[in-house]
PDB file of C-alpha atoms in Angstrom:
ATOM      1  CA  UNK J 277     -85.083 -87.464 287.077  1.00  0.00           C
ATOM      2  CA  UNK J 278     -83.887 -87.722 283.684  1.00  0.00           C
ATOM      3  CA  UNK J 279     -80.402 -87.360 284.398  1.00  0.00           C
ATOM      4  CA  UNK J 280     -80.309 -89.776 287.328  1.00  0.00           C
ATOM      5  CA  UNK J 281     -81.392 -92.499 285.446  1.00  0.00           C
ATOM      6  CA  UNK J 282     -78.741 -91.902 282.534  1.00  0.00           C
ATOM      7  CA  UNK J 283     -75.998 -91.688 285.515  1.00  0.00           C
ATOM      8  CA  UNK J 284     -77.184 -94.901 286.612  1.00  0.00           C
ATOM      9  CA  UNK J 285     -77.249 -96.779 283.536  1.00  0.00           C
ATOM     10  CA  UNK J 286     -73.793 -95.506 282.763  1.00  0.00           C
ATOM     11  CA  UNK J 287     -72.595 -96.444 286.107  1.00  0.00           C
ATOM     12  CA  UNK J 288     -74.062-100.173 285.638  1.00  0.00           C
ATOM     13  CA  UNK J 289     -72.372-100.192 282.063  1.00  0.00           C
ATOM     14  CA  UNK J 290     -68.931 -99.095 283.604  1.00  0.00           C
ATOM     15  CA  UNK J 291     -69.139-101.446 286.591  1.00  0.00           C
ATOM     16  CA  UNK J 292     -70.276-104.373 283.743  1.00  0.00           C
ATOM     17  CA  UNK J 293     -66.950-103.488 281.952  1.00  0.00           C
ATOM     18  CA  UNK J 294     -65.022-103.458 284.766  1.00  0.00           C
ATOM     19  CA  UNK J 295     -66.021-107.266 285.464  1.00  0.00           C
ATOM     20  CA  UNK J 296     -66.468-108.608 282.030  1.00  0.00           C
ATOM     21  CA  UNK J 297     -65.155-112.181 281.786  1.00  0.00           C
ATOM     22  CA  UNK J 298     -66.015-115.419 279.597  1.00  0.00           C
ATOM     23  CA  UNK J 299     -63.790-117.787 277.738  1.00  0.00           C
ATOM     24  CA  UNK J 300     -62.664-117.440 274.497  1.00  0.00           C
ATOM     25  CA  UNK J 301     -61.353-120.228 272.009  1.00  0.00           C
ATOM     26  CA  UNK J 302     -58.739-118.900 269.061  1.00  0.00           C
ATOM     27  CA  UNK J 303     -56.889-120.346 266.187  1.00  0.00           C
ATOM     28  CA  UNK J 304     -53.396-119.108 265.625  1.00  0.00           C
ATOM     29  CA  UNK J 305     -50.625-120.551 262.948  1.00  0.00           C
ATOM     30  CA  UNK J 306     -50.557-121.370 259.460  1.00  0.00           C
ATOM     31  CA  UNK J 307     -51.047-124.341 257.553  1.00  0.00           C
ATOM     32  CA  UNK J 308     -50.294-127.495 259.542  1.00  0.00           C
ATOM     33  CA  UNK J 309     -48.693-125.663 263.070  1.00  0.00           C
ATOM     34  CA  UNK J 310     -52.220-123.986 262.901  1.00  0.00           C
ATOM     35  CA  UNK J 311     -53.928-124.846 266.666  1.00  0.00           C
ATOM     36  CA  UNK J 312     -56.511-123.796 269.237  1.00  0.00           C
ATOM     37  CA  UNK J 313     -55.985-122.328 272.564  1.00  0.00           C
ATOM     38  CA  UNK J 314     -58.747-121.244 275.147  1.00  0.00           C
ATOM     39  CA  UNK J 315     -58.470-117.858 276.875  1.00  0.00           C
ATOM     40  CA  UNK J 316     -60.129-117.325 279.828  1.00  0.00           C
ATOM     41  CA  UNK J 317     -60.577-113.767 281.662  1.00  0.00           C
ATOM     42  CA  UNK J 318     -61.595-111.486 284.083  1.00  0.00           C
ATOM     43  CA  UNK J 319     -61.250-108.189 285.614  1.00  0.00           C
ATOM     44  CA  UNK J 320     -57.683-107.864 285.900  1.00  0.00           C
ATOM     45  CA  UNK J 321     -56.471-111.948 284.971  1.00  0.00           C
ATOM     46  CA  UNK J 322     -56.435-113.676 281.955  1.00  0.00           C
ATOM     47  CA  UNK J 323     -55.205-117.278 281.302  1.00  0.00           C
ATOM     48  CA  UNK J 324     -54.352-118.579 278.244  1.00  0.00           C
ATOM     49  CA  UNK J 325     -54.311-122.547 278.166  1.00  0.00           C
ATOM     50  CA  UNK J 326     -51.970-123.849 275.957  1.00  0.00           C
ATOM     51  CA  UNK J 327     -52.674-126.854 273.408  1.00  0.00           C
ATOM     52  CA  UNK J 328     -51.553-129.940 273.873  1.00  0.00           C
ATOM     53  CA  UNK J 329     -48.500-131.164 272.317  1.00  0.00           C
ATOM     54  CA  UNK J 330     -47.788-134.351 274.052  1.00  0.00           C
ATOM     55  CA  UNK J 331     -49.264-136.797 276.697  1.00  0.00           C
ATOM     56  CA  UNK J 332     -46.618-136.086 279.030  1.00  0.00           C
ATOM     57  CA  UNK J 333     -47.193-132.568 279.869  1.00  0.00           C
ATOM     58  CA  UNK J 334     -49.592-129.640 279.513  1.00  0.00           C
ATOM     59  CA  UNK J 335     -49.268-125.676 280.526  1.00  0.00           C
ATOM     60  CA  UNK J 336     -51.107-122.421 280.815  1.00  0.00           C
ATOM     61  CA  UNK J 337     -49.770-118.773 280.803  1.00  0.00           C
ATOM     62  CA  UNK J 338     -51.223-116.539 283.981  1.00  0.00           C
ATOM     63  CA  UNK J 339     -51.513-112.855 284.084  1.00  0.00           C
ATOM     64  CA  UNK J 340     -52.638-111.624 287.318  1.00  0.00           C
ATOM     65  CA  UNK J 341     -51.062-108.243 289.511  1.00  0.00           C
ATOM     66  CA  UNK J 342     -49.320-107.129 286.292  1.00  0.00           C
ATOM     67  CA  UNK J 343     -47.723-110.180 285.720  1.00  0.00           C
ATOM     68  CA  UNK J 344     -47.099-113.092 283.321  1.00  0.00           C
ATOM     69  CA  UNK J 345     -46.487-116.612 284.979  1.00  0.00           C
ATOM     70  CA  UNK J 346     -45.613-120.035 283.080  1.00  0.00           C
ATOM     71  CA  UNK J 347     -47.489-123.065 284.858  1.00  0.00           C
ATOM     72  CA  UNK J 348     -46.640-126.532 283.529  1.00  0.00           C
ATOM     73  CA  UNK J 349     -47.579-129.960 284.742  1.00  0.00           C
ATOM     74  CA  UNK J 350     -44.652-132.423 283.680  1.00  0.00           C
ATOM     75  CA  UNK J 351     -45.323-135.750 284.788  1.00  0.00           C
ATOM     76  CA  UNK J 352     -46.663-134.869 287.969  1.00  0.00           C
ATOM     77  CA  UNK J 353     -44.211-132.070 288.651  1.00  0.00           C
ATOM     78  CA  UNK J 354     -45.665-129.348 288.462  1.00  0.00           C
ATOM     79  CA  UNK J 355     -43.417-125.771 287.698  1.00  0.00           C
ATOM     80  CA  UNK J 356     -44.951-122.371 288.198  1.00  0.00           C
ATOM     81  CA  UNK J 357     -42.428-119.547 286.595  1.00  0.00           C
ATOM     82  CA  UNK J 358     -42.574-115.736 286.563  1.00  0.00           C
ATOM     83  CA  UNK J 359     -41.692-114.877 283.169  1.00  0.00           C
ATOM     84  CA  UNK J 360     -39.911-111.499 284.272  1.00  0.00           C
ATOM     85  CA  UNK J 361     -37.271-113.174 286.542  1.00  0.00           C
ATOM     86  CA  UNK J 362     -36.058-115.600 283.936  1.00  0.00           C
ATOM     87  CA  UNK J 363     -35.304-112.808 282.233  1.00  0.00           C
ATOM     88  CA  UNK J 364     -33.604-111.045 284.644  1.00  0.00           C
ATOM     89  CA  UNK J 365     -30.011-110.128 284.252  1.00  0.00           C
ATOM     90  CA  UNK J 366     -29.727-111.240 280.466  1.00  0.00           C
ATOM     91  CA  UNK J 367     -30.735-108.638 277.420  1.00  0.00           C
ATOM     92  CA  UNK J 368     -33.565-108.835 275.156  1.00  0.00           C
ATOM     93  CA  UNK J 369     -33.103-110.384 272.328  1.00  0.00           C
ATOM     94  CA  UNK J 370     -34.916-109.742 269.132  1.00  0.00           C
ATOM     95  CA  UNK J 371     -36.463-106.826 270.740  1.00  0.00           C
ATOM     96  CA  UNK J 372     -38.191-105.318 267.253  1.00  0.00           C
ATOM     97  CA  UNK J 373     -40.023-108.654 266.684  1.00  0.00           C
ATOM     98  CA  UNK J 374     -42.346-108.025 269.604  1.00  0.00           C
ATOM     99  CA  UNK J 375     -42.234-103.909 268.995  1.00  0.00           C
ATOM    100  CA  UNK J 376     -44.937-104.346 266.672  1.00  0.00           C
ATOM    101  CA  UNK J 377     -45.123-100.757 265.928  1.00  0.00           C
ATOM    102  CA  UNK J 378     -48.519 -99.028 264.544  1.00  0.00           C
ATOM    103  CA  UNK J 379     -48.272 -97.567 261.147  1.00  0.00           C
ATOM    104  CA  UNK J 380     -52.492 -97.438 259.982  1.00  0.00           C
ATOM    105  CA  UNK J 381     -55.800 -99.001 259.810  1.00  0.00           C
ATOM    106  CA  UNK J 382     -57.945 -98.216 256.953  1.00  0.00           C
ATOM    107  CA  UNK J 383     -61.585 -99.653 256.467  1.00  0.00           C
ATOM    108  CA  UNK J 384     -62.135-100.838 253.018  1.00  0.00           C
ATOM    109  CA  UNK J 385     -65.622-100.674 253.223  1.00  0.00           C
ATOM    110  CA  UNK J 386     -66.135-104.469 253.692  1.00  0.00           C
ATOM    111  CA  UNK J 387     -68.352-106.178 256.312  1.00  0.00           C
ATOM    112  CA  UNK J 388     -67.240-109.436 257.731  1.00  0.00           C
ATOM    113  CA  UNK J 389     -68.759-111.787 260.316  1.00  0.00           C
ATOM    114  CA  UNK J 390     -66.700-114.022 262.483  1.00  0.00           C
ATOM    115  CA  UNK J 391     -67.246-116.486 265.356  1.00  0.00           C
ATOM    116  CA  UNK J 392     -71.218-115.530 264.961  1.00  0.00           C
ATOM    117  CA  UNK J 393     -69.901-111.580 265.902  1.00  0.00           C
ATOM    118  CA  UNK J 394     -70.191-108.877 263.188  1.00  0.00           C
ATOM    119  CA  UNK J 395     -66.805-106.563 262.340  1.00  0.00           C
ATOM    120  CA  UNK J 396     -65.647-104.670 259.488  1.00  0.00           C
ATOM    121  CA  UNK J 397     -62.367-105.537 257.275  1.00  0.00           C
ATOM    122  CA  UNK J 398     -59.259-103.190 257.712  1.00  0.00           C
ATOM    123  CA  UNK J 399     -55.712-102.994 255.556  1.00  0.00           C
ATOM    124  CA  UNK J 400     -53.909-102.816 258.815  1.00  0.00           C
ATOM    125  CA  UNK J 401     -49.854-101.578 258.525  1.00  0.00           C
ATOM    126  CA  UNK J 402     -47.296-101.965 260.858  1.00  0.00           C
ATOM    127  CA  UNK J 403     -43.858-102.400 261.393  1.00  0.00           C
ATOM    128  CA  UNK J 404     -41.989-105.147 262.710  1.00  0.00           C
ATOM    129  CA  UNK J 405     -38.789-106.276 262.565  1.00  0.00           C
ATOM    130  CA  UNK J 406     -37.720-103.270 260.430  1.00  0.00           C
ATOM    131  CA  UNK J 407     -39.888-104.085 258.182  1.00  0.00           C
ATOM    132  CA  UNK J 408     -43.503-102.844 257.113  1.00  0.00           C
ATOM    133  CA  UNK J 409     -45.847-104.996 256.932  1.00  0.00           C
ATOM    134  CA  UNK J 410     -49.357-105.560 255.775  1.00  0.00           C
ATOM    135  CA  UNK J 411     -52.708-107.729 256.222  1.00  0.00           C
ATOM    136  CA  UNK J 412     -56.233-107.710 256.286  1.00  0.00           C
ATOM    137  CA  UNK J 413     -58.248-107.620 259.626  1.00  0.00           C
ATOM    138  CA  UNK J 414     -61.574-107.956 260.929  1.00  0.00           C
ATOM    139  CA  UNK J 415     -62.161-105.352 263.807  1.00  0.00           C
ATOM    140  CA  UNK J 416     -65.716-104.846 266.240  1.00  0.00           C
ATOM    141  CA  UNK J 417     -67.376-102.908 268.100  1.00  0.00           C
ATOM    142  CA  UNK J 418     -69.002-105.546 270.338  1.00  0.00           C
ATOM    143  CA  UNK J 419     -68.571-105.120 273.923  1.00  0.00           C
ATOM    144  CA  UNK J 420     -68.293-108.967 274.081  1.00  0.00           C
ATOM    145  CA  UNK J 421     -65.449-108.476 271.550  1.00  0.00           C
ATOM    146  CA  UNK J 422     -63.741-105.501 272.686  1.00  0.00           C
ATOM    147  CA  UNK J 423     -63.926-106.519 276.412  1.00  0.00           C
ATOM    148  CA  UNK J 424     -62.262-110.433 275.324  1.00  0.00           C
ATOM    149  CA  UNK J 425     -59.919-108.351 273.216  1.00  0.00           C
ATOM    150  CA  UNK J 426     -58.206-105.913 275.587  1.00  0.00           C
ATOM    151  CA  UNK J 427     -57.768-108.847 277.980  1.00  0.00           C
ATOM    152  CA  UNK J 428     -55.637-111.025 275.385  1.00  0.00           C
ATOM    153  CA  UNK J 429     -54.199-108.119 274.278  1.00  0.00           C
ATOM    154  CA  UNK J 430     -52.865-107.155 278.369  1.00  0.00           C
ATOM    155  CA  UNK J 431     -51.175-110.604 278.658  1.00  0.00           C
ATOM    156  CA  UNK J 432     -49.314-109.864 275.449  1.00  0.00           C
ATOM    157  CA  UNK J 433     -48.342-106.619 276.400  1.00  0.00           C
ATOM    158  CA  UNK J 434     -47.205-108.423 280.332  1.00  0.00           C
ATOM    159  CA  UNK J 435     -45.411-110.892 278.288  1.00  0.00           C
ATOM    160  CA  UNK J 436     -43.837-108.251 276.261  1.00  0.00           C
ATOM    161  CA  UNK J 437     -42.363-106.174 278.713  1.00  0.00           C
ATOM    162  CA  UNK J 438     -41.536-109.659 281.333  1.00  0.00           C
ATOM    163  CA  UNK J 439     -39.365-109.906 278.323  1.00  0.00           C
ATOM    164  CA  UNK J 440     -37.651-106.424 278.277  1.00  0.00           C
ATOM    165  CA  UNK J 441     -39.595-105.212 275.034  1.00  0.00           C
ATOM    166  CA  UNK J 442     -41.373-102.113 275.338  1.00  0.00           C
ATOM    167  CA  UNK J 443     -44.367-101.531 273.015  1.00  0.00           C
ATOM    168  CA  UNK J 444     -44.460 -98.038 271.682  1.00  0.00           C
ATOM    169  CA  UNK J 445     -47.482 -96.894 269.518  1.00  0.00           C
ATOM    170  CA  UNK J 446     -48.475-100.672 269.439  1.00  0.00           C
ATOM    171  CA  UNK J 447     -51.438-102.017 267.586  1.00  0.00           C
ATOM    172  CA  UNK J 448     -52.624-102.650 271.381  1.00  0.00           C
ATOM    173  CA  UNK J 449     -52.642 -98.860 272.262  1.00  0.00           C
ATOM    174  CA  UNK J 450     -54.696 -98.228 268.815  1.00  0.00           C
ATOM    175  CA  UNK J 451     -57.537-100.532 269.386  1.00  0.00           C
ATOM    176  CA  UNK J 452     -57.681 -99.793 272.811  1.00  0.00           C
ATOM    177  CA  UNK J 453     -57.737 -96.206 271.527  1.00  0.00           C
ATOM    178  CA  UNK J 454     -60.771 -97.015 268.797  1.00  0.00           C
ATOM    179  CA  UNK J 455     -62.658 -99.150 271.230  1.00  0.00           C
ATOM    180  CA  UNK J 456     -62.183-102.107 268.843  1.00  0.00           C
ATOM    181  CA  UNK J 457     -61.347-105.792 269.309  1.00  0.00           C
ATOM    182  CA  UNK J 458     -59.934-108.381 266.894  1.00  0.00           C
ATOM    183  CA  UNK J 459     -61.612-111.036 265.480  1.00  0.00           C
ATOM    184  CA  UNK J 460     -58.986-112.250 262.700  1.00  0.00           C
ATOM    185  CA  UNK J 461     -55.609-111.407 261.383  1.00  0.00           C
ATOM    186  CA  UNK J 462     -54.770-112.591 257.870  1.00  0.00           C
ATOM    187  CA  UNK J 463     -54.813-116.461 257.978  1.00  0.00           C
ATOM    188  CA  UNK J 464     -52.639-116.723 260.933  1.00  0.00           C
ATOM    189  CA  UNK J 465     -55.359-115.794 263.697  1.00  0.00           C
ATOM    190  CA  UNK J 466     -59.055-116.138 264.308  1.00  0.00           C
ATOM    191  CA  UNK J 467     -61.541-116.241 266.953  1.00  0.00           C
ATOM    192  CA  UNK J 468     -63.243-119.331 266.961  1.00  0.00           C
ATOM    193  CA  UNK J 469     -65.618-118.331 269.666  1.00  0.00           C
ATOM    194  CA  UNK J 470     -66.033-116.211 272.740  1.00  0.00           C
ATOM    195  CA  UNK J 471     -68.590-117.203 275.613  1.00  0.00           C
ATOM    196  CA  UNK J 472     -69.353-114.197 277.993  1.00  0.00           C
ATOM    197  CA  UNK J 473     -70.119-115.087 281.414  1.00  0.00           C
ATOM    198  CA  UNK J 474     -68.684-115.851 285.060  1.00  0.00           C
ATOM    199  CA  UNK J 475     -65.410-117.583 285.584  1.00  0.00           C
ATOM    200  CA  UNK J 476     -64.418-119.757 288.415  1.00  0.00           C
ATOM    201  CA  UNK J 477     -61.999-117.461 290.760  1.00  0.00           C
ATOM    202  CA  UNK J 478     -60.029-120.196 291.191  1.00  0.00           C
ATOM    203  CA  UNK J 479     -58.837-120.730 287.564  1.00  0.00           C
ATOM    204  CA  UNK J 480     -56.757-117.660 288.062  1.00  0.00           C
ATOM    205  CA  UNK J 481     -55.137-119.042 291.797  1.00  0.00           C
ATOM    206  CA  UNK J 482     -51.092-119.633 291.127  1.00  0.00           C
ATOM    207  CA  UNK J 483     -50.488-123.464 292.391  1.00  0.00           C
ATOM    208  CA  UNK J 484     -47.606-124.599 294.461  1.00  0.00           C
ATOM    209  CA  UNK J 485     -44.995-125.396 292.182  1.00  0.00           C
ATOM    210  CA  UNK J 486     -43.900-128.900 292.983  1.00  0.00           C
ATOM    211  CA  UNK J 487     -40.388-128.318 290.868  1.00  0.00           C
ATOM    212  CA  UNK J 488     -37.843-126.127 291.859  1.00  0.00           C
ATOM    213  CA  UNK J 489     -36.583-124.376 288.742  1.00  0.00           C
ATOM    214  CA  UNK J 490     -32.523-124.234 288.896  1.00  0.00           C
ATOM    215  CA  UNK J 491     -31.420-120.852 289.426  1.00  0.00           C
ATOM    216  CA  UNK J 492     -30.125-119.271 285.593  1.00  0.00           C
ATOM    217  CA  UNK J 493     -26.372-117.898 285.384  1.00  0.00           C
ATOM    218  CA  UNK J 494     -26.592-114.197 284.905  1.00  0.00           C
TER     219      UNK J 494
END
């Protein structure tokens, strides 16, 4: 009896991961190009709204069926653009600078608390741009964290590769690996907040664009 009741608590958990979603606000940038974007997420979509930077236009990024989309609203027109066939037919360029590549992660024994969620602090190294580079990170083990996390982290990753970069022993695969999530990188990212709970379906439906981007010269 036992056993059936640990099989169905672990099924419940799995099925709960499988259709975590919420909202999450971040900061990203330094200094005075430092700004706030909301996230939202769930199984399988993530959109990331993008700040405002005028009064004549706003935009979010989609990822939904393995894919990253552009949507922006231009007075009144509004474009919808898969990321992967703007690229197609011309090269990557600057392929290393999204190749973060993995070096190590090593806790220094600090505690740190973030956006009311508890992680530890890491010396995190990685390569980029061939060159090695190194800052100080605050990592969890929260669900709420973890499950936010590997969301954000699967539209960068769909970005990534809509781009032509592919991400070899990223810092992606090693907190995925660790069952970790980020809650700050240096002073150029932070979590601001993260709200578990039900999002709207329809926040992840792709409009009808309204613009019809010109075909790019290959």
């Amino acid at each position: 009896m036992n056993k059936i009741k640990i099989l169905a608590a672990a099924l419940v958990l799995a099925s709960g991961q499988l259709l975590a979603s919420g909202v999450a606000t971040v900061s990203t940038g330094d200094g005075k190009s430092k700004v706030q974007m909301s996230i939202e997420y769930d199984a399988g979509h993530t959109r990331m709204n993008m700040p405002m930077e005028s009064q004549q236009g706003s935009g979010y990024m989609l990822f939904r069926d393995g894919k990253v989309w552009m949507v922006a609203n231009v007075q009144g027109q509004t474009m919808v653009m898969d990321m992967a066939r703007m690229r197609a037919g011309h090269p990557a360029t600057g392929g290393a600078a999204l190749q973060q590549e993995f070096i190590s992660a090593r806790p220094t024994g600090q505690k740190a608390r973030v956006a009311g969620f508890s992680g530890e602090v890491y010396e995190l190294t990685w390569k980029e741009t061939g060159q090695t580079r190194s800052d100080k990170v605050v990592l969890s083990e929260d669900p709420v964290v973890v499950e936010y996390s590997n969301a954000w982290l699967g539209m960068a990753e769909g970005m990534a590769a809509a781009m032509g970069h592919k991400m070899k022993n990223s810092i992606s695969g090693y907190l995925r690996k660790e069952g970790l999530g980020m809650l700050k990188m240096g002073d150029s990212f932070e979590v601001v907040s993260i709200k578990p709970g039900k999002v709207d379906a329809r926040r992840f439906n792709l409009p009808k664009s309204t613009f019809q981007m010109p075909s790019m010269p290959r």
